[in-house]
Coordinates of C-alpha atoms in Angstrom, one line a residue:
Chain A
X52 CA 7.3 -30.6 56.4
X53 CA 3.9 -32.1 57.3
X54 CA 2.0 -34.3 54.9
X55 CA -1.0 -32.6 53.2
X56 CA -4.2 -33.0 55.2
X57 CA -6.4 -33.1 52.1
X58 CA -6.0 -33.9 48.4
X59 CA -5.5 -30.7 46.5
X60 CA -8.3 -29.5 44.3
X61 CA -7.8 -30.3 40.6
X62 CA -6.8 -27.4 38.2
X63 CA -7.4 -29.6 35.2
X64 CA -6.1 -32.5 33.1
X65 CA -3.0 -32.5 30.9
X66 CA -2.5 -34.8 27.9
X67 CA 0.8 -35.2 26.2
X68 CA 1.5 -36.0 22.6
X69 CA 4.6 -36.7 20.6
X70 CA 3.8 -34.8 17.4
X71 CA 2.2 -31.5 16.4
X72 CA -0.2 -33.3 14.1
X73 CA -1.5 -35.4 17.1
X74 CA -2.0 -32.2 19.1
X75 CA -3.9 -30.5 16.2
X76 CA -6.1 -33.6 15.9
X77 CA -6.6 -33.8 19.7
X78 CA -7.5 -30.1 19.9
X79 CA -10.0 -30.5 17.1
X80 CA -11.6 -33.5 18.8
X81 CA -11.8 -31.6 22.1
X82 CA -13.5 -28.7 20.5
X83 CA -16.0 -31.0 18.7
X84 CA -16.7 -32.6 22.1
X85 CA -17.7 -29.1 23.4
X86 CA -14.8 -28.2 25.6
X87 CA -14.0 -24.4 25.7
X88 CA -11.7 -23.8 28.6
X89 CA -8.6 -25.5 27.2
X90 CA -5.2 -24.6 25.9
X91 CA -2.4 -26.1 23.8
X92 CA 1.3 -25.9 24.7
X93 CA 4.0 -26.6 22.1
X94 CA 7.8 -25.8 21.6
X95 CA 6.9 -23.6 18.6
X96 CA 3.7 -21.8 17.5
X97 CA 1.3 -24.0 15.6
X98 CA -1.3 -21.9 13.7
X99 CA -3.8 -24.8 13.4
X100 CA -3.9 -25.3 17.2
X101 CA -4.8 -21.7 17.7
X102 CA -7.4 -22.0 15.0
X103 CA -8.9 -25.1 16.6
X104 CA -8.9 -23.5 20.0
X105 CA -11.0 -20.8 18.5
X106 CA -9.0 -17.9 19.9
X107 CA -11.1 -14.7 19.9
X108 CA -9.7 -11.6 18.2
X109 CA -7.0 -10.0 20.4
X110 CA -8.0 -6.7 22.1
X111 CA -4.4 -5.5 21.7
X112 CA -5.3 -3.4 18.6
X113 CA -8.0 -1.5 20.4
X114 CA -5.8 -0.9 23.4
X115 CA -2.9 0.4 21.2
X116 CA -5.3 2.6 19.2
X117 CA -6.8 4.1 22.3
X118 CA -3.4 4.7 23.8
X119 CA -2.1 6.3 20.6
X120 CA -5.2 8.5 20.3
X121 CA -4.8 9.7 23.9
X122 CA -1.1 10.4 23.4
X123 CA -1.6 12.3 20.2
X124 CA -4.4 14.4 21.6
X125 CA -2.3 15.2 24.7
X126 CA 0.7 16.1 22.6
X127 CA -1.2 18.4 20.4
X128 CA -2.9 20.1 23.3
X129 CA 0.4 20.5 25.1
X130 CA 2.0 22.2 22.1
X131 CA -1.0 24.4 21.7
X132 CA -0.9 25.4 25.3
X133 CA 2.8 26.1 25.3
X134 CA 3.0 28.1 22.1
X135 CA -0.3 29.9 22.3
X136 CA -1.0 30.4 26.0
X137 CA 2.0 29.9 28.2
X138 CA 5.0 31.0 26.3
X139 CA 4.0 32.6 23.0
X140 CA 7.0 33.4 20.7
X141 CA 6.8 35.3 17.5
X142 CA 8.7 33.1 15.0
X143 CA 9.1 34.7 11.5
X144 CA 5.8 36.4 12.0
X145 CA 3.9 33.1 12.0
X146 CA 0.7 32.6 14.0
X147 CA 1.1 31.3 17.5
X148 CA -1.3 28.5 16.6
X149 CA 0.9 27.1 13.8
X150 CA -0.7 23.6 13.9
X151 CA 1.4 22.2 11.1
X152 CA 4.5 22.6 13.3
X153 CA 2.8 20.7 16.1
X154 CA 2.4 17.6 14.0
X155 CA 5.9 16.0 14.4
X156 CA 5.7 16.1 18.2
X157 CA 2.1 14.9 18.1
X158 CA 3.2 12.1 15.9
X159 CA 6.1 11.1 18.2
X160 CA 3.8 11.0 21.2
X161 CA 1.3 8.9 19.3
X162 CA 4.0 6.4 18.5
X163 CA 5.4 6.4 22.1
X164 CA 2.0 6.0 23.8
X165 CA 0.7 3.5 21.3
X166 CA 3.8 1.3 21.8
X167 CA 3.9 1.6 25.6
X168 CA 0.2 0.7 25.6
X169 CA 1.0 -2.2 23.5
X170 CA 3.7 -3.6 25.9
X171 CA 1.7 -2.9 29.0
X172 CA -1.6 -4.1 27.4
X173 CA 0.1 -7.3 26.2
X174 CA 1.5 -8.1 29.7
X175 CA -2.0 -7.4 31.2
X176 CA -3.9 -9.5 28.7
X177 CA -1.5 -12.4 29.2
X178 CA -1.9 -12.0 33.0
X179 CA 1.9 -11.4 33.4
X180 CA 3.9 -11.3 35.6
X181 CA 2.6 -14.7 36.9
X182 CA 5.0 -16.2 39.4
X183 CA 3.0 -19.4 39.9
X184 CA 1.0 -21.6 37.6
X185 CA -0.5 -25.0 38.5
X186 CA 0.8 -26.6 35.3
X187 CA 4.3 -26.4 36.6
X188 CA 3.3 -29.0 39.3
X189 CA 3.4 -31.6 36.5
X190 CA 7.1 -32.6 36.2
X191 CA 7.0 -33.6 32.5
X192 CA 5.4 -30.2 31.5
X193 CA 8.9 -28.7 31.1
X194 CA 9.2 -30.6 27.8
X195 CA 6.7 -28.1 26.4
X196 CA 9.8 -26.0 25.6
X197 CA 11.7 -28.9 24.0
X198 CA 9.8 -31.8 22.4
X199 CA 6.5 -32.2 24.2
X200 CA 3.1 -31.2 22.8
X201 CA 0.4 -30.7 25.5
X202 CA -3.4 -30.2 25.6
X203 CA -4.8 -29.0 28.9
X204 CA -8.5 -29.0 29.8
X205 CA -9.3 -26.9 32.8
X206 CA -11.6 -27.9 35.6
X207 CA -13.5 -24.6 35.1
X208 CA -14.8 -25.9 31.8
X209 CA -18.6 -26.5 32.2
X210 CA -18.2 -29.9 30.6
X211 CA -15.3 -30.9 32.8
X212 CA -15.6 -34.1 34.9
X213 CA -12.6 -35.7 36.5
X214 CA -13.6 -39.1 35.2
X215 CA -15.2 -38.7 31.8
X216 CA -12.7 -36.0 30.7
X217 CA -9.9 -38.2 31.7
X218 CA -11.4 -41.1 29.6
X219 CA -11.9 -38.7 26.7
X220 CA -8.3 -37.6 26.7
X221 CA -7.0 -41.2 27.2
X222 CA -9.0 -42.2 24.2
X223 CA -7.4 -39.7 21.8
X224 CA -5.2 -41.0 19.1
X225 CA -1.4 -41.1 19.8
X226 CA -1.8 -39.8 23.4
X227 CA 1.3 -40.5 25.4
X228 CA 0.0 -39.7 28.9
X229 CA -2.8 -38.0 30.8
X230 CA -2.1 -36.4 34.1
X231 CA -4.1 -34.7 36.7
X232 CA -2.9 -31.1 37.5
X233 CA -3.2 -30.2 41.1
X234 CA -4.2 -26.6 41.8
Chain B
X170 CA 3.6 -35.2 9.6
X171 CA 4.1 -37.5 6.7
X172 CA 0.4 -38.2 6.1
X173 CA -0.4 -34.5 5.7
X174 CA 2.8 -33.6 3.8
X175 CA 2.3 -31.5 0.7
X176 CA 4.8 -31.9 -2.0
X177 CA 5.2 -28.5 -3.8
X178 CA 7.0 -30.1 -6.7
X179 CA 3.9 -31.9 -7.9
X180 CA 1.6 -28.9 -7.5
X181 CA -0.3 -27.6 -10.5
X182 CA -2.5 -24.5 -10.1
X183 CA -6.1 -24.9 -11.1
X184 CA -7.5 -23.1 -14.1
X185 CA -9.2 -19.9 -12.9
X186 CA -12.4 -19.1 -14.8
X187 CA -12.6 -15.3 -15.2
X188 CA -15.0 -13.1 -17.1
X189 CA -13.1 -10.2 -18.7
X190 CA -16.1 -8.7 -20.4
X191 CA -17.3 -6.3 -17.6
X192 CA -13.9 -4.8 -17.2
X193 CA -13.5 -4.4 -21.0
X194 CA -16.8 -2.6 -21.1
X195 CA -15.6 -0.2 -18.4
X196 CA -12.3 0.5 -20.3
X197 CA -14.2 1.0 -23.6
X198 CA -16.7 3.4 -22.0
X199 CA -13.9 5.2 -20.2
X200 CA -11.9 5.6 -23.5
X201 CA -14.9 6.8 -25.5
X202 CA -16.5 9.1 -22.9
X203 CA -13.1 10.4 -21.8
X204 CA -11.9 11.2 -25.3
X205 CA -15.2 13.0 -26.3
X206 CA -15.2 14.9 -23.0
X207 CA -11.5 15.8 -23.2
X208 CA -11.8 17.1 -26.8
X209 CA -15.1 18.9 -26.2
X210 CA -13.9 20.6 -23.0
X211 CA -10.4 21.2 -24.5
X212 CA -11.7 22.8 -27.7
X213 CA -14.2 24.9 -25.8
X214 CA -11.5 26.1 -23.4
X215 CA -9.0 26.7 -26.3
X216 CA -11.5 28.9 -28.2
X217 CA -12.6 30.8 -25.1
X218 CA -9.1 31.4 -23.8
X219 CA -7.1 31.4 -27.0
X220 CA -5.0 34.3 -25.7
X221 CA -4.5 32.7 -22.2
X222 CA -3.0 29.4 -22.9
X223 CA -6.0 27.5 -24.2
X224 CA -3.9 25.2 -26.3
X225 CA -1.4 24.8 -23.5
X226 CA -4.2 23.6 -21.1
X227 CA -4.8 20.7 -23.5
X228 CA -1.2 19.6 -23.1
X229 CA -1.1 20.3 -19.4
X230 CA -4.3 18.3 -18.6
X231 CA -3.3 15.5 -20.9
X232 CA 0.0 15.3 -19.1
X233 CA -1.7 14.5 -15.8
X234 CA -3.5 11.6 -17.6
X235 CA -0.3 10.3 -19.0
X236 CA 1.6 10.6 -15.7
X237 CA -1.1 8.9 -13.7
X238 CA -1.3 5.9 -15.9
X239 CA 2.4 5.6 -16.4
X240 CA 2.6 4.9 -12.6
X241 CA 0.9 1.5 -13.1
X242 CA 3.5 -0.2 -15.4
X243 CA 6.3 1.5 -13.6
X244 CA 4.9 0.4 -10.2
X245 CA 4.2 -3.1 -11.6
X246 CA 7.8 -3.4 -12.6
X247 CA 9.1 -2.2 -9.3
X248 CA 6.8 -4.2 -7.1
X249 CA 7.6 -7.3 -9.2
X250 CA 11.4 -6.7 -8.7
X251 CA 10.7 -6.3 -4.9
X252 CA 8.5 -9.4 -5.1
X253 CA 11.3 -11.5 -6.6
X254 CA 13.9 -10.1 -4.2
X255 CA 11.9 -10.8 -1.1
X256 CA 9.7 -13.7 -2.3
X257 CA 6.5 -11.9 -1.3
X258 CA 3.0 -13.4 -1.3
X259 CA 1.3 -10.3 -2.8
X260 CA 3.6 -10.4 -5.8
X261 CA 2.4 -14.0 -6.4
X262 CA -1.2 -13.1 -6.1
X263 CA -0.9 -10.1 -8.5
X264 CA 1.8 -11.7 -10.7
X265 CA -0.4 -11.8 -13.9
X266 CA -1.7 -8.2 -13.3
X267 CA 1.9 -6.9 -13.0
X268 CA 3.1 -8.8 -16.0
X269 CA 0.2 -7.6 -18.2
X270 CA 0.9 -4.0 -17.0
X271 CA 4.6 -4.4 -18.0
X272 CA 3.6 -5.6 -21.5
X273 CA 1.9 -2.3 -22.1
X274 CA 5.1 -0.3 -21.8
X275 CA 5.5 0.3 -25.5
X276 CA 2.0 1.7 -25.7
X277 CA 3.0 4.0 -22.7
X278 CA 5.8 5.4 -24.9
X279 CA 3.2 6.2 -27.6
X280 CA 1.1 7.9 -25.0
X281 CA 4.1 9.9 -23.9
X282 CA 4.6 11.5 -27.4
X283 CA 2.1 14.4 -26.8
X284 CA 4.1 15.3 -23.7
X285 CA 7.4 15.2 -25.7
X286 CA 5.7 17.3 -28.4
X287 CA 4.7 19.8 -25.7
X288 CA 8.3 20.1 -24.6
X289 CA 9.8 20.2 -28.1
X290 CA 7.5 21.9 -30.5
X291 CA 4.8 23.9 -28.8
X292 CA 6.7 27.0 -27.9
X293 CA 4.4 29.5 -26.1
X294 CA 1.7 26.8 -25.9
X295 CA 4.0 24.3 -24.1
X296 CA 2.9 22.9 -20.7
X297 CA 6.5 23.4 -19.6
X298 CA 7.5 26.9 -18.6
X299 CA 11.1 26.3 -19.6
X300 CA 10.0 25.5 -23.2
X301 CA 8.2 28.9 -23.5
X302 CA 10.3 31.7 -25.0
X303 CA 11.6 33.9 -22.2
X304 CA 9.7 37.1 -23.0
X305 CA 6.3 35.4 -23.3
X306 CA 6.9 33.4 -20.2
X307 CA 7.4 36.5 -18.1
X308 CA 4.1 37.9 -19.5
X309 CA 2.0 34.8 -18.8
X310 CA 3.4 34.5 -15.3
X311 CA 3.1 38.1 -14.3
X312 CA 0.7 37.2 -11.6
X313 CA 2.4 34.0 -10.7
X314 CA 4.3 33.8 -7.4
X315 CA 7.8 32.5 -8.0
X316 CA 10.2 35.0 -9.5
X317 CA 12.0 33.2 -12.2
X318 CA 14.8 35.6 -13.0
X319 CA 16.5 35.5 -16.4
X320 CA 19.5 34.1 -14.7
X321 CA 17.6 31.2 -13.1
X322 CA 15.9 30.3 -16.4
X323 CA 19.3 30.4 -18.2
X324 CA 21.0 28.2 -15.6
X325 CA 18.2 25.6 -15.4
X326 CA 18.1 25.7 -19.2
X327 CA 21.2 23.6 -19.2
X328 CA 19.1 20.7 -17.9
X329 CA 15.6 21.7 -18.8
X330 CA 15.7 21.9 -22.6
X331 CA 13.7 20.0 -25.2
X332 CA 16.4 17.7 -26.6
X333 CA 17.9 16.7 -23.2
X334 CA 14.4 16.2 -21.9
X335 CA 13.7 13.8 -24.8
X336 CA 17.0 12.0 -24.4
X337 CA 16.3 11.4 -20.7
X338 CA 12.8 10.1 -21.5
X339 CA 14.3 7.7 -24.1
X340 CA 16.7 6.4 -21.5
X341 CA 13.9 6.0 -18.9
X342 CA 11.7 4.1 -21.4
X343 CA 14.6 2.1 -22.7
X344 CA 16.1 1.0 -19.3
X345 CA 12.7 0.2 -17.7
X346 CA 11.8 -1.6 -21.0
X347 CA 14.9 -3.8 -20.7
X348 CA 14.2 -4.6 -17.0
X349 CA 10.6 -5.6 -17.9
X350 CA 11.7 -7.6 -20.9
X351 CA 14.1 -9.6 -18.8
X352 CA 11.5 -10.4 -16.2
X353 CA 8.9 -11.3 -18.8
X354 CA 11.4 -13.5 -20.6
X355 CA 12.6 -15.5 -17.5
X356 CA 9.3 -15.7 -15.7
X357 CA 7.4 -18.4 -17.6
X358 CA 10.0 -21.1 -17.2
X359 CA 10.5 -20.1 -13.5
X360 CA 6.9 -19.9 -12.4
X361 CA 5.2 -22.5 -14.6
X362 CA 8.0 -25.1 -14.8
X363 CA 10.0 -24.4 -11.7
X364 CA 13.2 -23.7 -13.6
X365 CA 15.8 -23.0 -10.8
X366 CA 18.3 -21.1 -13.0
X367 CA 15.7 -18.6 -14.1
X368 CA 14.4 -18.3 -10.5
X369 CA 17.9 -17.3 -9.3
X370 CA 18.3 -14.9 -12.3
X371 CA 15.0 -13.2 -11.3
X372 CA 16.1 -12.9 -7.7
X373 CA 19.4 -11.5 -8.7
X374 CA 17.8 -8.9 -10.9
X375 CA 15.6 -7.7 -8.0
X376 CA 18.2 -5.8 -6.0
X377 CA 20.0 -3.9 -8.8
X378 CA 16.7 -3.4 -10.5
X379 CA 15.2 -1.5 -7.6
X380 CA 18.2 0.7 -7.4
X381 CA 17.9 1.5 -11.1
X382 CA 14.2 2.3 -10.6
X383 CA 14.9 4.6 -7.7
X384 CA 17.4 6.7 -9.8
X385 CA 15.4 6.8 -13.0
X386 CA 12.0 7.3 -11.3
X387 CA 13.5 10.4 -9.6
X388 CA 14.5 11.7 -13.1
X389 CA 11.1 10.8 -14.6
X390 CA 9.1 12.6 -11.8
X391 CA 11.5 15.6 -11.9
X392 CA 11.0 15.9 -15.7
X393 CA 7.3 15.0 -16.1
X394 CA 5.9 16.6 -13.0
X395 CA 8.3 18.8 -10.9
X396 CA 9.6 20.7 -13.9
X397 CA 6.2 22.2 -14.8
X398 CA 6.5 24.4 -11.7
X399 CA 8.8 27.3 -12.3
X400 CA 11.9 27.4 -10.1
X401 CA 10.4 24.8 -7.7
X402 CA 12.2 21.8 -6.5
X403 CA 11.7 19.4 -3.6
X404 CA 13.9 16.4 -2.9
X405 CA 10.9 14.8 -1.1
X406 CA 8.7 15.0 -4.1
X407 CA 10.0 11.8 -5.8
X408 CA 9.2 9.9 -2.5
X409 CA 5.6 11.3 -2.6
X410 CA 5.3 10.2 -6.2
X411 CA 6.8 6.8 -5.5
X412 CA 4.2 6.2 -2.8
X413 CA 1.4 7.1 -5.3
X414 CA 3.1 4.9 -7.8
X415 CA 3.0 1.9 -5.5
X416 CA -0.5 2.7 -4.1
X417 CA -2.0 3.1 -7.6
X418 CA -0.4 -0.2 -8.7
X419 CA -1.7 -2.1 -5.7
X420 CA -5.1 -0.5 -5.8
X421 CA -5.4 -1.1 -9.6
X422 CA -4.2 -4.7 -9.2
X423 CA -6.6 -5.4 -6.3
X424 CA -9.5 -3.9 -8.3
X425 CA -8.7 -6.0 -11.4
X426 CA -8.0 -9.2 -9.4
X427 CA -11.1 -9.0 -7.1
X428 CA -13.3 -8.0 -10.0
X429 CA -12.3 -11.1 -11.9
X430 CA -12.2 -13.6 -9.0
X431 CA -14.1 -11.9 -6.1
X432 CA -16.7 -14.7 -6.2
X433 CA -14.5 -17.5 -7.5
X434 CA -14.1 -20.0 -4.7
X435 CA -11.3 -21.9 -6.4
X436 CA -9.2 -18.7 -6.4
X437 CA -10.3 -17.5 -3.0
X438 CA -9.4 -20.8 -1.3
X439 CA -5.8 -20.3 -2.7
X440 CA -5.7 -16.5 -1.9
X441 CA -6.5 -17.0 1.8
X442 CA -7.5 -14.4 4.3
X443 CA -3.8 -14.1 5.4
X444 CA -2.7 -13.0 1.9
X445 CA -5.7 -10.7 1.5
X446 CA -4.9 -9.0 4.8
X447 CA -1.2 -8.6 3.7
X448 CA -2.4 -6.9 0.5
X449 CA -4.6 -4.5 2.4
X450 CA -1.9 -3.8 5.0
X451 CA 0.6 -3.0 2.3
X452 CA -1.8 -0.5 0.7
X453 CA -2.4 1.0 4.2
X454 CA 1.4 1.4 4.7
X455 CA 1.7 3.2 1.3
X456 CA -1.0 5.7 2.3
X457 CA 0.8 6.3 5.6
X458 CA 4.2 6.9 3.9
X459 CA 2.5 9.1 1.3
X460 CA 1.0 11.2 4.2
X461 CA 4.3 11.3 6.0
X462 CA 6.3 12.5 2.9
X463 CA 3.6 14.9 1.7
X464 CA 3.2 16.5 5.0
X465 CA 6.9 16.6 5.6
X466 CA 7.4 18.5 2.3
X467 CA 4.5 20.9 3.1
X468 CA 5.7 21.6 6.6
X469 CA 9.3 22.4 5.7
X470 CA 8.3 24.6 2.8
X471 CA 5.7 26.4 4.9
X472 CA 8.2 26.9 7.7
X473 CA 11.0 28.1 5.3
X474 CA 8.6 30.4 3.4
X475 CA 11.1 31.3 0.7
X476 CA 10.0 32.7 -2.7
X477 CA 11.3 29.8 -4.9
X478 CA 9.4 27.2 -2.9
X479 CA 6.3 28.7 -1.4
X480 CA 4.8 29.4 -4.8
X481 CA 4.0 25.8 -5.2
X482 CA 1.7 25.7 -2.2
X483 CA 0.3 29.2 -2.7
X484 CA -1.1 28.2 -6.1
X485 CA -2.4 24.8 -4.7
X486 CA -4.0 26.3 -1.7
X487 CA -5.8 29.1 -3.4
X488 CA -8.3 29.6 -6.2
X489 CA -10.4 26.5 -5.4
X490 CA -7.5 24.1 -5.3
X491 CA -7.5 24.2 -1.5
X492 CA -10.6 22.0 -1.6
X493 CA -8.6 19.5 -3.5
X494 CA -5.9 19.7 -0.9
X495 CA -8.5 19.1 1.9
X496 CA -9.9 16.1 -0.1
X497 CA -6.4 14.7 -0.3
X498 CA -5.9 14.9 3.5
X499 CA -9.3 13.3 4.1
X500 CA -9.4 10.6 1.4
X501 CA -5.8 9.9 0.7
X502 CA -4.9 9.6 4.4
X503 CA -7.6 9.9 7.1
X504 CA -10.3 7.6 5.6
X505 CA -8.0 4.7 4.6
X506 CA -6.1 5.2 7.9
X507 CA -9.3 4.4 9.8
X508 CA -11.0 1.9 7.4
X509 CA -7.9 -0.3 6.8
X510 CA -7.6 -0.8 10.6
X511 CA -10.4 -3.3 10.3
X512 CA -9.4 -6.7 9.2
X513 CA -12.9 -7.5 7.8
X514 CA -12.4 -4.8 5.1
X515 CA -9.2 -6.4 3.9
X516 CA -10.5 -10.0 3.7
X517 CA -13.7 -9.0 1.9
X518 CA -13.2 -8.7 -1.9
X519 CA -16.2 -6.4 -2.3
X520 CA -14.9 -3.8 0.3
X521 CA -11.4 -4.1 -1.1
X522 CA -12.8 -3.3 -4.6
X523 CA -14.5 -0.2 -3.1
X524 CA -11.4 0.9 -1.3
X525 CA -9.3 0.4 -4.5
X526 CA -11.7 2.6 -6.5
X527 CA -11.6 5.3 -3.9
X528 CA -7.7 5.2 -3.7
X529 CA -7.4 5.2 -7.5
X530 CA -9.6 8.3 -7.7
X531 CA -7.8 10.2 -5.0
X532 CA -4.3 9.3 -6.4
X533 CA -5.5 10.6 -9.8
X534 CA -6.7 13.8 -8.0
X535 CA -3.2 14.0 -6.4
X536 CA -1.5 13.8 -9.8
X537 CA -3.8 16.5 -11.2
X538 CA -3.1 18.7 -8.2
X539 CA 0.6 18.3 -8.8
X540 CA 0.5 19.3 -12.4
X541 CA -2.6 21.4 -13.4
X542 CA -2.4 24.4 -11.0
X543 CA 1.2 25.2 -12.1
X544 CA 0.0 28.0 -14.4
X545 CA -2.1 30.7 -12.8
X546 CA -5.5 30.3 -14.3
X547 CA -8.3 32.8 -13.6
X548 CA -10.1 31.6 -10.5
X549 CA -13.5 30.9 -12.2
X550 CA -11.9 28.6 -14.8
X551 CA -10.0 26.3 -12.3
X552 CA -12.9 23.9 -12.0
X553 CA -13.1 23.7 -15.8
X554 CA -9.4 22.7 -15.9
X555 CA -10.0 20.1 -13.2
X556 CA -12.8 18.6 -15.4
X557 CA -10.5 18.6 -18.4
X558 CA -7.8 16.7 -16.4
X559 CA -10.4 14.2 -15.1
X560 CA -11.5 13.6 -18.7
X561 CA -7.8 13.1 -19.7
X562 CA -7.4 10.6 -16.9
X563 CA -10.5 8.7 -18.2
X564 CA -9.3 8.9 -21.8
X565 CA -5.7 7.7 -21.3
X566 CA -7.0 5.1 -18.7
X567 CA -9.5 3.7 -21.1
X568 CA -7.1 3.4 -24.0
X569 CA -4.4 1.9 -21.8
X570 CA -6.9 -0.3 -20.0
X571 CA -8.0 -2.0 -23.3
X572 CA -4.4 -2.9 -24.1
X573 CA -3.8 -4.1 -20.6
X574 CA -6.9 -6.4 -20.6
X575 CA -5.9 -7.7 -24.0
X576 CA -2.6 -8.9 -22.3
X577 CA -4.1 -10.0 -19.1
X578 CA -6.5 -12.5 -20.6
X579 CA -3.7 -14.4 -22.4
X580 CA -2.6 -16.5 -19.4
X581 CA -4.2 -18.3 -16.4
X582 CA -4.6 -15.8 -13.5
X583 CA -2.3 -17.9 -11.2
X584 CA 1.1 -19.3 -12.2
X585 CA 1.2 -23.1 -12.6
X586 CA 4.0 -24.0 -10.1
X587 CA 4.7 -20.9 -8.0
X588 CA 1.2 -20.8 -6.7
X589 CA 2.0 -23.9 -4.5
X590 CA 3.4 -21.4 -1.9
X591 CA -0.1 -19.8 -1.6
X592 CA -2.1 -23.0 -1.9
X593 CA 0.0 -25.0 0.7
X594 CA 0.6 -22.2 3.1
X595 CA -0.2 -23.1 6.7
X596 CA 0.2 -26.9 6.1
X597 CA 3.4 -28.6 7.2

């Protein structure tokens, strides 16, 4: 294996904290400093971190609603076509277009397509599957699933600078370490 | 974590300043206008249609007013039991509204007396077909759909007779009254002083209490609503009624609560967006289950198309009542289905008040639609009967509402200790 011929580009900077409160405070400070391209990582969900990161409303609701609407419409049209056009059956003298009998299947297809859109939409919005992520280049990052609380600021952020951002993170209260994340 | 730690045991809820006068004015106006309108319309109808059940219509439309408002204390009791069982946030927010509604239960029994009189003493003017002497019933229902044979009437008479009806009502009022009394007795020490023994008693009451409710509510709705329709029965109907019961209670509580504290920042800081969203989502769920159960009942009866059952829908989808049915589909399901999807509606007290008024109105319409079309009125008088029923709803609601508000203003709107859960939620 040959040695790298150039230093890898930086993906961003990663600061580690020992407690959830320190991470919340750090995220608040970073937001106040004007950083936008950042994320918090913790062993369990912390509502305040999400609040401080200023997550936008998820699009998952709109995706599921659209999926459900399409499924319901298709289901209703399918039953209309089958019972009215393709294979009309006289059942107890009722009209071929007995819409009230179509509702259960329409409903089932609504539920099916809405939930499938939810699963697929969630994976797509999260960018999954993702076999590689630069953060895993940092050896200590595995503690995010055990006892480590991390704040990452990405190089894409307009305010990012390898030196001042590093100084900013190092100056945060209770910070344990600040590491550069190679891309 | 230590510096931000919130100790629930030292929490004391702030005093919530609330102005009850506007709600009182609405209740008073509703009682006066409702009573005048109900009597004027009822007497006009009775004198015009003396031979065609004019007096009976008074009892029938009054019955829809009674049944609609009885859903609030019953729903308050049941939701409170579920609240204790599952430690829910919405039952904490609406705690005082539920408790005040439960305290009106004795008045509800007084308001039930005209319904009992209709079953026991009114003979051919009764709102219950089974209380009408057999010969006269056959005459009045000559153009009705279901064929109630002498045999059917005789067999159902074992259950549907005045004295047994009264006995069942006394049991319903008595047992629900005991459940309410127990909760109201144990609640103050539990929620204002944090008494652990009472808290566990209330939690223990929750499970069995809900079971008792399910059985007796089925009996109540069978007697007070389903039995007005000759020969008709539907095992899905109590589910439909239960969803209206919960929805009416939640909408009424939201309307009262947000009317009192919709601009009160002290209260709104405690009742955060998260809890307001939960309340709206729960109401959304009740409209969905209502639609599911109502449609399921309709579809099965429509598909089966047998004489004992189909009469219920033939009367309610003809003679003008079909427009009420369309309104139910649009306003009881479709509109709330779309509007409640938006979180901004649920967090905004003003839009929740508007939604609650709309849902109360459509649930009242639903109750009227269950009860009033049961006797075949001439087509051109149906609208008149609808107006009578609306007046009855306003009258009973006004009288009951005054008693309810008298109870509600007695205590601070949020419990002293239990509110800690709402106030400190999200901190750790």
